[in-house]
Amino acid sequence: MGGDCLGLGGSRGRHGNAPPPSFRPLPVRVLGLSGQGLEVLRRPGAKTGPATKDPTAVERANLLNMAKLSIKGLIESALSFGRTLDSDYPPLQQFFVVMEHCLKHGLKVRKSFLSYNKTIWGPLELVEKLYPEAEEIGASVRDLPGLKTPLGRARAWLRLALMQKKMADYLRCLIIQRDLLSEFYEYHALMMEEEGAVIVGLLVGLNVIDANLCVKGEDLDSQVGVIDFSMYLKNEEDIGNKERNVQIAAILDQKNYVEELNRQLNSTVSSLHSRVDSLEKSNTKLIEELAIAKNNIIKLQEENHQLRSENKLILMKAQQHLEVTKVDVETELQTYKHSRQGLDEMYNEARRQLRDESQLRQDVENELAVQVSMKHEIELAMKLLEKDIHEKQDTLIGLRQQLEEVKAINIEMYQKLQGSEDGLKEKNEIIARLEEKTNKITAAMRQLEQRLQQAEKAQMEAEDEDEKYLQECLSKSDSLQKQISQKEKQLVQLETDLKIEKEWRQTLQEDLQKEKDALSHLRNETQQIISLKKEFLNLQDENQQLKKIYHEQEQALQELGNKLSESKLKIEDIKEANKALQGLVWLKDKEATHCKLCEKEFSLSKRKHHCRNCGEIFCNACSDNELPLPSSPKPVRVCDSCHALLIQRCSSNLP
């Protein structure tokens, strides 16, 4: 083991470099570098005290100090280096050598049939049982084809653990289980004492380092683990190396930037792909809901057509009934001319009744106009619902319920109208009885029936959604007004004749009282119509609220469509930038010794420059052009050939 010792004061170091003139030899010598640690002893001529330290404790202290120096130097140099470390980095190689010495300290010797075996692969292999995540490292180390010895596997294990940034976690899990470590280490070993826990704590700082080590092609079995102390002693050469490292770091900053940009672009592309998939799924769901809504709208249209056909039949019956009543009125007018003259009070009361009925007719016409406008609004809402592509199923169900309520209200109105028709028939019978007493009173009653029939017709027209029927109704009402004016003229002529009928006034007052009761009943029906009008107004308010909800949902869908189009445009831009970056191959500085175009050798005066488009290395004269690329909007350096090619592409793309 003495062959591995290093004399710091002479020229027996590993590299054989002579010390500078100002460097004085140290009065110590280092022993036990092959696995027993570092032991610093005094010179043979030095005096020793009566109490000497334990050699194993000194070895542990030396190994701890060397671990501190190596870890500190590795972190500082890596941070100043500014890029990912590789296997050829000297501080990293020395760190693995120091860790190998720390793990070998106090290791028990295992006897075999052929020789003695002393390796650190046994305790490292134990980590797989204690830490399940370490199984992947163990399996990958066993699968490496070039490793034949346990020591080579242990070295590969340390390199993989550093790349995973979990070396501190693995060794901490190993140190805690001291009963298991006692099978591999002596009681005074570094891994069994407090110094091992301190080294594990120092290893946590290595998580800030990014290392990319190629373990497969490296010969780890035959490496000699010797610590190079010249790396930890400051001299003029180290200062020069630091300046060179700073220059190299400045050159490789751009490469790190491009790699980081590529990672960010890949992450954004993956996130945008996931968002596009989610939007496509939601779009398919909305299309299915739209198909369901269209089927529901078709069913509602069929029901609406049925209701319209029923309304047409009812209108035909009402027209026939009006024609019959017109014939009766004409015959009654002819008989009225030949009848006796009426009473003055009877005439006044009939005139008042006519005025009341005209007012009622005007109110009913106003209500009809409001109801027709309501119907038009409902038709517009149905058309909007048919054109709505992205409306959800909940709103369609709500509209369907509202349409069913409107249908129920229409049915109730139709039933009430039928009840009013039955009442009118009863009134017709009463009027027929009164005709026996006087033809004048029957004429007035029939006129009242005619106006009641007009009110029924107006109510039926409120259910009808067509404007033609409303115009016909208005024309009929105008014709009836003309007839009423003619009748008033005839009544003026017959005022003298009505004076003769004063004797019959007492007998007819009772009949008039009955007619007043019938009029009160009609007023109650008009109040019911007013309540129905209020219900229609409430339905109109609900319809307006539904329109507001529809507009809000339409705006939300438009915003989603705009965001989707923006995301698609961003994806296309990112794909173009990614394609441009994927074709870029960044040539290493070590591989290039001559310019790619002029083929002149590089020197201090003729420096190297990378082309940001093709990745090749050129001199300053052959790469003094700047153009914006898809990967970077700012102008960057490109070579002469790429400059000419890009300009030709731009000119060909122009119209």
XYZ file of C-alpha atoms in Angstrom:
655
model
C 0.000 0.000 0.000
C 3.019 2.294 0.311
C 3.220 2.698 -3.467
C 0.109 4.947 -3.443
C 1.613 7.494 -1.062
C 2.169 11.061 -2.265
C 5.123 13.179 -1.190
C 3.905 16.762 -1.275
C 7.407 18.172 -0.916
C 9.067 16.246 -3.785
C 8.343 15.197 -7.328
C 6.731 11.805 -6.629
C 3.225 13.180 -7.335
C 0.914 11.637 -9.857
C 1.521 14.253 -12.507
C 5.270 14.754 -11.790
C 5.158 18.592 -12.056
C 8.011 20.439 -10.277
C 6.902 22.864 -7.547
C 7.387 26.587 -7.998
C 10.498 28.213 -6.444
C 8.458 29.867 -3.667
C 6.896 26.567 -2.624
C 8.499 25.016 0.487
C 8.194 21.309 1.305
C 5.794 20.537 4.116
C 7.201 18.717 7.134
C 4.632 15.918 6.844
C 4.002 12.862 4.706
C 0.644 11.311 3.798
C 0.043 7.609 4.299
C -2.732 5.127 3.626
C -4.269 6.473 0.377
C -5.312 3.073 -0.967
C -8.376 2.764 1.235
C -7.163 3.196 4.819
C -7.673 6.973 4.725
C -5.186 9.816 5.062
C -2.786 9.826 7.955
C -0.708 12.915 8.670
C 2.334 12.112 10.847
C 5.180 14.175 12.106
C 8.705 14.010 10.715
C 10.974 11.412 12.142
C 12.994 14.113 13.880
C 9.984 15.740 15.505
C 9.273 15.231 19.168
C 6.126 13.391 20.155
C 4.204 14.038 23.311
C 3.322 11.471 25.889
C -0.363 11.299 24.694
C -0.771 10.302 20.993
C -4.062 10.401 19.043
C -5.878 7.327 17.793
C -4.701 6.624 14.197
C -8.237 5.699 13.072
C -9.609 8.987 14.437
C -6.888 10.877 12.561
C -7.769 8.984 9.389
C -11.463 9.847 9.789
C -10.643 13.520 10.376
C -8.401 13.631 7.301
C -11.037 11.986 5.128
C -13.697 14.409 6.428
C -11.483 17.407 5.638
C -10.744 16.065 2.156
C -14.477 15.467 1.550
C -15.216 19.051 2.585
C -12.541 20.409 0.261
C -13.594 18.274 -2.697
C -17.322 19.025 -2.305
C -16.715 22.743 -1.823
C -14.332 22.929 -4.785
C -16.718 20.954 -6.986
C -19.682 23.214 -6.204
C -17.721 26.436 -6.694
C -16.103 25.305 -9.940
C -19.395 23.929 -11.307
C -21.243 27.194 -10.557
C -18.478 29.234 -12.211
C -18.378 26.768 -15.109
C -22.084 27.439 -15.772
C -23.079 24.281 -17.685
C -23.695 20.559 -17.303
C -20.678 18.594 -16.068
C -19.322 15.576 -17.927
C -17.018 12.661 -17.047
C -13.822 14.514 -18.066
C -14.258 17.303 -15.518
C -11.250 17.005 -13.075
C -12.975 18.223 -9.843
C -15.740 15.691 -10.442
C -13.228 12.855 -10.917
C -11.452 13.774 -7.669
C -14.789 13.892 -5.841
C -15.515 10.284 -6.825
C -12.004 9.258 -5.708
C -12.525 10.894 -2.292
C -15.947 9.232 -1.905
C -14.379 5.887 -2.798
C -11.751 6.342 -0.045
C -14.457 7.344 2.454
C -16.537 4.249 1.674
C -13.468 1.968 1.848
C -12.413 3.172 5.289
C -12.827 0.435 7.899
C -14.241 -2.064 5.396
C -14.065 -5.676 6.556
C -12.077 -8.185 4.516
C -14.175 -11.061 3.149
C -12.292 -14.328 2.660
C -12.881 -16.473 -0.390
C -11.342 -19.663 -1.724
C -8.922 -17.893 -4.059
C -8.131 -14.538 -2.438
C -9.218 -11.892 -0.013
C -12.069 -9.623 -1.229
C -12.447 -6.049 0.003
C -15.039 -4.014 -1.964
C -17.685 -1.320 -1.336
C -20.304 -2.861 -3.656
C -21.792 -4.903 -0.796
C -23.040 -1.965 1.350
C -24.152 -0.023 -1.746
C -26.126 -3.027 -2.943
C -27.838 -3.044 0.456
C -29.406 0.368 -0.319
C -31.914 -1.296 -2.703
C -33.560 -3.119 0.207
C -33.763 0.008 2.368
C -34.753 2.540 -0.331
C -37.117 1.148 -3.032
C -36.329 3.933 -5.519
C -32.704 2.740 -5.670
C -33.752 -0.509 -7.355
C -33.621 1.191 -10.759
C -29.969 2.215 -10.247
C -28.970 -1.287 -9.111
C -30.691 -2.908 -12.079
C -29.112 -0.497 -14.573
C -25.645 -1.048 -13.028
C -25.995 -4.835 -13.309
C -27.088 -4.510 -16.939
C -24.005 -2.548 -17.995
C -21.943 -4.831 -20.260
C -18.453 -3.396 -19.615
C -18.376 -3.847 -15.821
C -16.764 -7.054 -14.545
C -15.640 -6.268 -10.979
C -17.640 -5.204 -7.901
C -15.498 -2.048 -7.594
C -16.471 -0.980 -11.141
C -20.158 -1.495 -10.285
C -19.751 0.612 -7.135
C -18.148 3.445 -9.135
C -20.950 3.315 -11.710
C -23.512 3.352 -8.853
C -21.963 6.544 -7.403
C -22.102 8.287 -10.796
C -25.740 7.364 -11.414
C -26.721 8.496 -7.907
C -25.074 11.881 -8.506
C -26.942 12.304 -11.807
C -30.227 11.520 -10.009
C -29.321 14.021 -7.223
C -30.184 11.407 -4.587
C -26.745 10.337 -3.347
C -27.300 12.042 0.023
C -30.699 10.332 0.463
C -29.322 6.889 -0.370
C -26.304 7.156 1.966
C -28.410 8.665 4.774
C -30.728 5.648 4.589
C -27.646 3.402 4.761
C -26.047 5.172 7.759
C -29.202 4.926 9.851
C -29.123 1.102 9.679
C -25.896 0.595 11.640
C -26.767 -2.956 12.617
C -26.730 -3.885 8.923
C -23.554 -1.870 8.254
C -21.718 -3.752 10.992
C -21.653 -6.778 8.668
C -19.448 -4.818 6.204
C -17.544 -2.265 8.334
C -15.447 -2.299 11.489
C -16.721 -0.459 14.527
C -14.157 2.379 14.006
C -15.006 2.911 10.306
C -15.988 6.346 9.005
C -19.461 5.148 7.960
C -20.082 3.930 11.526
C -19.067 7.200 13.241
C -20.306 10.785 13.252
C -18.002 11.798 10.406
C -20.126 9.707 8.010
C -23.274 11.654 8.955
C -21.383 14.945 8.420
C -20.274 13.856 4.928
C -23.865 12.845 4.063
C -25.012 16.311 5.115
C -22.391 17.891 2.880
C -23.575 15.791 -0.076
C -26.957 17.582 -0.015
C -25.235 20.644 -1.525
C -24.462 18.660 -4.688
C -28.136 18.785 -5.694
C -27.450 22.177 -7.337
C -25.110 20.531 -9.862
C -26.284 19.094 -13.170
C -24.092 16.213 -14.386
C -24.326 14.227 -17.612
C -21.985 11.235 -17.246
C -21.507 8.490 -19.828
C -21.097 5.319 -17.728
C -21.512 2.753 -20.495
C -18.330 3.397 -22.464
C -16.044 4.247 -19.522
C -13.530 1.748 -18.091
C -14.374 1.849 -14.383
C -12.776 -1.480 -13.417
C -9.125 -0.526 -14.031
C -9.117 3.075 -12.762
C -6.646 3.926 -9.988
C -8.204 5.952 -7.191
C -5.453 8.433 -6.177
C -6.211 11.877 -4.702
C -4.558 14.803 -6.506
C -3.725 17.395 -3.831
C -2.442 19.887 -6.404
C -6.082 20.768 -7.261
C -6.657 22.059 -3.730
C -3.391 24.110 -3.542
C -3.622 27.543 -5.157
C -0.939 28.485 -7.729
C -0.590 30.553 -10.869
C -1.762 27.785 -13.187
C -5.116 27.532 -11.339
C -5.711 31.232 -11.892
C -5.079 30.771 -15.622
C -7.429 27.788 -15.706
C -10.159 29.849 -14.050
C -9.861 32.523 -16.723
C -10.087 29.875 -19.421
C -13.152 28.369 -17.724
C -14.792 31.803 -17.678
C -14.181 32.169 -21.409
C -15.523 28.695 -22.121
C -18.580 29.404 -19.962
C -19.269 32.597 -21.923
C -19.060 30.658 -25.187
C -21.381 27.866 -23.991
C -24.022 30.168 -22.468
C -25.816 30.314 -25.761
C -25.957 26.553 -26.043
C -27.548 26.284 -22.578
C -30.022 29.005 -23.529
C -31.071 27.143 -26.694
C -31.498 23.879 -24.776
C -33.603 25.562 -22.093
C -35.718 27.258 -24.755
C -36.290 23.888 -26.444
C -37.418 22.364 -23.130
C -39.855 25.217 -22.496
C -41.258 24.955 -26.021
C -41.780 21.206 -25.643
C -43.586 21.717 -22.325
C -45.838 24.436 -23.795
C -46.617 22.245 -26.832
C -47.618 19.336 -24.595
C -49.828 21.576 -22.436
C -51.495 23.064 -25.520
C -52.098 19.587 -26.949
C -53.846 18.576 -23.727
C -55.989 21.726 -23.824
C -56.918 21.100 -27.479
C -57.954 17.533 -26.625
C -60.160 18.760 -23.764
C -61.766 21.374 -26.031
C -62.455 18.755 -28.706
C -64.142 16.523 -26.120
C -66.331 19.408 -24.906
C -67.167 20.228 -28.547
C -68.354 16.670 -29.197
C -70.513 16.811 -26.064
C -72.079 20.085 -27.232
C -72.794 18.583 -30.671
C -74.601 15.648 -29.040
C -76.636 18.039 -26.897
C -77.462 20.033 -30.029
C -78.833 16.932 -31.781
C -81.028 16.166 -28.763
C -82.243 19.779 -28.714
C -83.108 19.667 -32.427
C -85.196 16.524 -31.891
C -87.056 18.233 -29.036
C -87.653 21.320 -31.203
C -89.070 19.142 -34.003
C -91.502 17.550 -31.538
C -92.576 20.978 -30.277
C -93.116 22.165 -33.852
C -95.377 19.185 -34.532
C -97.400 19.985 -31.418
C -97.582 23.624 -32.526
C -98.908 22.564 -35.948
C -101.577 20.456 -34.272
C -102.651 23.389 -32.119
C -102.800 25.639 -35.160
C -105.026 23.162 -37.009
C -107.341 22.989 -33.984
C -107.481 26.790 -33.837
C -108.385 26.916 -37.542
C -111.267 24.487 -36.986
C -112.528 26.568 -34.065
C -112.343 29.730 -36.197
C -114.336 28.054 -38.990
C -117.064 27.125 -36.510
C -117.109 30.673 -35.134
C -117.437 32.134 -38.643
C -120.369 29.840 -39.398
C -121.988 30.852 -36.123
C -121.481 34.539 -37.020
C -123.100 34.055 -40.418
C -126.110 32.448 -38.769
C -126.338 35.299 -36.282
C -126.134 37.843 -39.131
C -129.112 36.214 -40.850
C -131.024 36.255 -37.555
C -130.191 39.910 -37.038
C -131.454 40.818 -40.492
C -134.730 38.989 -39.953
C -135.081 40.569 -36.528
C -134.520 44.031 -38.022
C -137.268 43.400 -40.543
C -139.623 42.297 -37.803
C -138.430 45.165 -35.609
C -139.637 47.723 -38.194
C -143.139 46.289 -38.077
C -143.203 45.898 -34.283
C -144.485 48.270 -31.698
C -142.692 51.239 -30.384
C -140.531 50.777 -27.303
C -140.067 52.557 -24.048
C -137.727 55.524 -23.417
C -136.106 54.068 -20.370
C -135.646 50.762 -22.124
C -133.928 52.573 -24.956
C -131.652 54.482 -22.580
C -130.672 51.335 -20.737
C -130.046 49.540 -24.039
C -127.927 52.483 -25.166
C -125.907 52.359 -21.959
C -125.446 48.647 -22.436
C -124.219 49.324 -25.975
C -121.657 51.807 -24.658
C -120.474 49.344 -22.022
C -120.201 46.632 -24.621
C -118.237 48.926 -26.958
C -115.820 49.697 -24.115
C -115.505 46.008 -23.390
C -114.888 45.379 -27.079
C -112.099 47.984 -27.129
C -110.486 46.441 -24.029
C -110.687 43.018 -25.621
C -109.118 44.364 -28.831
C -106.248 45.897 -26.817
C -105.768 42.611 -25.030
C -105.807 40.854 -28.397
C -103.067 43.165 -29.707
C -100.932 42.469 -26.596
C -101.510 38.740 -26.927
C -100.636 38.809 -30.637
C -97.382 40.644 -29.838
C -96.704 38.038 -27.168
C -97.267 35.313 -29.726
C -94.862 36.982 -32.149
C -92.234 37.214 -29.441
C -92.708 33.521 -28.684
C -92.276 32.735 -32.396
C -89.047 34.742 -32.501
C -87.815 32.913 -29.410
C -88.568 29.579 -31.106
C -86.632 30.645 -34.202
C -83.678 31.697 -32.046
C -83.822 28.361 -30.272
C -83.742 26.568 -33.637
C -80.666 28.546 -34.737
C -78.881 28.103 -31.396
C -76.087 25.523 -31.946
C -74.217 25.638 -28.663
C -77.126 25.912 -26.189
C -77.032 23.361 -23.382
C -79.612 20.768 -22.481
C -80.647 22.457 -19.222
C -81.910 25.602 -20.982
C -83.707 23.456 -23.585
C -85.480 21.526 -20.839
C -86.498 24.815 -19.195
C -87.889 26.148 -22.476
C -89.703 22.902 -23.027
C -91.373 23.196 -19.622
C -92.339 26.779 -20.356
C -93.848 25.771 -23.691
C -95.812 23.045 -21.943
C -97.086 25.628 -19.441
C -98.110 27.920 -22.303
C -99.864 24.987 -23.920
C -101.694 24.234 -20.665
C -102.713 27.900 -20.389
C -104.032 27.837 -23.976
C -106.016 24.694 -23.209
C -107.465 26.329 -20.100
C -108.414 29.392 -22.120
C -110.042 27.171 -24.725
C -112.016 25.359 -22.009
C -113.119 28.678 -20.542
C -114.219 29.829 -23.979
C -116.231 26.671 -24.419
C -117.837 27.318 -21.022
C -118.624 30.874 -22.117
C -120.184 29.489 -25.307
C -122.412 27.231 -23.207
C -123.417 30.250 -21.128
C -124.196 32.151 -24.297
C -126.411 29.323 -25.484
C -128.343 29.529 -22.229
C -128.637 33.243 -22.719
C -129.942 32.657 -26.226
C -132.705 30.494 -24.754
C -133.548 33.229 -22.264
C -133.646 35.755 -25.102
C -135.924 33.422 -27.083
C -138.359 33.452 -24.142
C -138.195 37.215 -24.013
C -138.978 37.423 -27.724
C -142.497 36.275 -26.951
C -142.973 39.352 -24.774
C -141.384 41.878 -27.045
C -139.381 41.846 -30.258
C -137.457 44.933 -29.265
C -135.940 43.338 -26.166
C -135.012 40.216 -28.136
C -133.298 42.410 -30.728
C -131.273 44.110 -27.990
C -130.399 40.753 -26.442
C -129.338 39.361 -29.783
C -127.169 42.386 -30.263
C -125.609 41.602 -26.891
C -125.117 38.015 -28.034
C -123.469 39.292 -31.181
C -121.008 41.330 -29.125
C -120.351 38.397 -26.858
C -119.637 36.282 -29.921
C -117.236 38.977 -31.074
C -115.483 38.764 -27.696
C -115.256 34.986 -28.095
C -113.818 35.460 -31.548
C -111.229 37.911 -30.145
C -110.206 35.376 -27.497
C -109.856 32.681 -30.160
C -107.753 35.046 -32.261
C -105.423 35.570 -29.229
C -104.467 31.915 -29.504
C -103.969 32.172 -33.257
C -100.450 33.350 -34.286
C -101.260 34.523 -37.782
C -101.669 38.254 -38.579
C -104.195 37.636 -41.407
C -106.871 36.467 -38.982
C -106.310 39.603 -36.897
C -106.847 41.825 -39.941
C -110.030 39.956 -40.841
C -111.224 40.392 -37.276
C -110.535 44.138 -37.449
C -112.380 44.423 -40.764
C -115.364 42.527 -39.309
C -115.341 44.781 -36.242
C -115.418 47.854 -38.539
C -118.378 46.400 -40.442
C -120.156 45.731 -37.151
C -119.519 49.299 -36.029
C -121.143 50.531 -39.234
C -124.114 48.267 -38.572
C -124.343 49.585 -35.021
C -124.326 53.190 -36.313
C -127.116 52.315 -38.745
C -129.065 50.729 -35.925
C -128.615 53.818 -33.794
C -130.089 55.924 -36.611
C -133.012 53.534 -36.826
C -133.430 53.753 -33.071
C -133.609 57.562 -33.307
C -136.373 57.181 -35.820
C -138.178 54.749 -33.592
C -137.983 56.870 -30.389
C -141.492 58.137 -31.010
C -142.725 54.592 -31.388
C -141.068 53.524 -28.124
C -143.157 55.992 -26.096
C -146.238 53.939 -26.771
C -144.659 50.908 -25.071
C -144.367 52.576 -21.644
C -147.227 50.452 -20.399
C -145.140 47.359 -20.759
C -142.253 48.834 -18.729
C -143.281 47.356 -15.409
C -143.655 43.885 -16.778
C -140.270 44.052 -18.482
C -138.281 45.412 -15.510
C -137.989 41.970 -13.999
C -136.596 40.627 -17.242
C -134.126 43.494 -17.342
C -132.975 42.631 -13.842
C -132.182 39.140 -15.060
C -130.199 40.643 -17.914
C -128.259 42.748 -15.430
C -127.326 39.573 -13.590
C -126.135 38.101 -16.866
C -124.037 41.235 -17.469
C -122.432 40.913 -14.011
C -121.584 37.338 -14.902
C -119.930 38.586 -18.101
C -117.943 41.144 -16.103
C -116.619 38.365 -13.926
C -115.485 36.592 -17.051
C -113.715 39.768 -18.201
C -111.879 39.880 -14.854
C -110.756 36.328 -15.464
C -109.449 37.430 -18.873
C -107.488 40.226 -17.136
C -105.924 37.658 -14.791
C -104.940 35.618 -17.842
C -103.351 38.766 -19.261
C -101.237 39.102 -16.118
C -100.129 35.517 -16.486
C -99.088 36.306 -20.071
C -97.045 39.265 -18.793
C -95.289 37.010 -16.288
C -94.494 34.599 -19.098
C -93.072 37.528 -21.077
C -90.755 38.445 -18.166
C -89.565 34.845 -17.932
C -88.956 34.858 -21.688
C -86.797 37.998 -21.359
C -84.772 36.362 -18.581
C -84.213 33.322 -20.792
C -83.064 35.619 -23.596
C -80.524 37.227 -21.254
C -79.199 33.798 -20.247
C -79.008 32.833 -23.914
C -77.003 35.953 -24.817
C -74.598 35.374 -21.895
C -74.004 31.759 -22.943
C -73.516 32.848 -26.562
C -70.885 35.391 -25.466
C -69.123 32.703 -23.381
C -69.055 30.359 -26.398
C -67.663 33.146 -28.600
C -64.905 33.780 -26.051
C -64.094 30.066 -25.991
C -63.906 30.014 -29.783
C -61.576 33.039 -29.797
C -59.332 31.428 -27.172
C -59.312 28.167 -29.156
C -58.287 29.988 -32.347
C -55.541 31.857 -30.466
C -54.254 28.612 -28.940
C -54.213 26.957 -32.389
C -52.210 29.861 -33.816
C -49.760 29.632 -30.908
C -49.396 25.880 -31.478
C -48.596 26.452 -35.147
C -45.965 29.086 -34.261
C -44.439 26.815 -31.638
C -44.359 23.871 -34.082
C -42.537 25.986 -36.641
C -40.021 27.157 -34.014
C -39.573 23.584 -32.764
C -38.980 22.271 -36.306
C -36.342 24.938 -36.800
C -34.672 23.992 -33.500
C -34.811 20.252 -34.163
C -32.758 20.578 -37.321
C -30.034 22.556 -35.468
C -26.895 20.549 -34.696
C -24.474 22.501 -32.511
C -20.889 21.547 -33.394
C -18.437 21.284 -30.490
C -15.469 23.654 -30.335
C -12.993 20.784 -29.953
C -14.101 19.163 -33.206
C -13.533 22.283 -35.363
C -9.931 23.307 -36.199
C -10.514 24.989 -39.581
C -13.148 27.324 -40.977
C -15.934 25.545 -42.857
C -15.874 27.963 -45.836
C -12.353 29.382 -46.244
C -10.705 26.294 -44.583
C -8.198 28.449 -42.692
C -6.908 27.260 -39.332
C -8.253 28.948 -36.207
C -5.876 30.893 -33.955
C -5.943 33.646 -31.358
C -6.397 36.259 -34.053
C -8.780 34.120 -36.128
C -11.461 33.183 -33.550
C -14.304 30.693 -33.822
C -17.958 31.669 -34.332
C -21.048 29.448 -34.433
C -23.725 29.871 -37.112
C -27.113 30.012 -35.316
C -28.848 28.391 -38.305
C -26.730 25.376 -39.274
C -24.605 25.031 -36.069
C -21.260 24.883 -37.913
C -18.171 26.864 -36.845
C -16.748 29.645 -39.063
C -14.272 32.483 -38.790
C -15.324 36.093 -38.296
C -14.951 36.982 -41.992
C -17.204 34.102 -43.101
C -19.952 34.683 -40.477
C -20.308 38.473 -40.067
C -23.974 38.434 -41.212
C -27.000 38.852 -38.928
C -30.587 37.794 -39.680
C -33.693 37.070 -37.544
C -34.527 33.335 -37.347
C -37.829 31.589 -36.408
C -36.324 30.493 -33.081
C -35.278 34.072 -32.133
C -36.958 37.279 -33.379
C -33.753 39.287 -32.779
C -30.995 39.276 -35.487
C -28.324 36.632 -34.759
C -25.026 35.629 -36.411
C -25.247 33.353 -39.482
C -22.677 32.179 -42.020
C -22.458 33.455 -45.597
C -24.063 30.353 -47.155
C -27.029 30.379 -44.724
C -27.374 34.142 -45.248
C -27.638 33.735 -49.020
C -30.045 30.784 -48.676
C -32.370 32.633 -46.252
C -32.423 35.761 -48.411
C -33.290 33.628 -51.461
C -36.180 32.005 -49.548
C -37.504 35.363 -48.430
C -37.382 36.733 -51.992
C -39.164 33.631 -53.352
C -41.931 33.982 -50.729
C -42.560 37.602 -51.710
C -45.270 38.149 -54.402
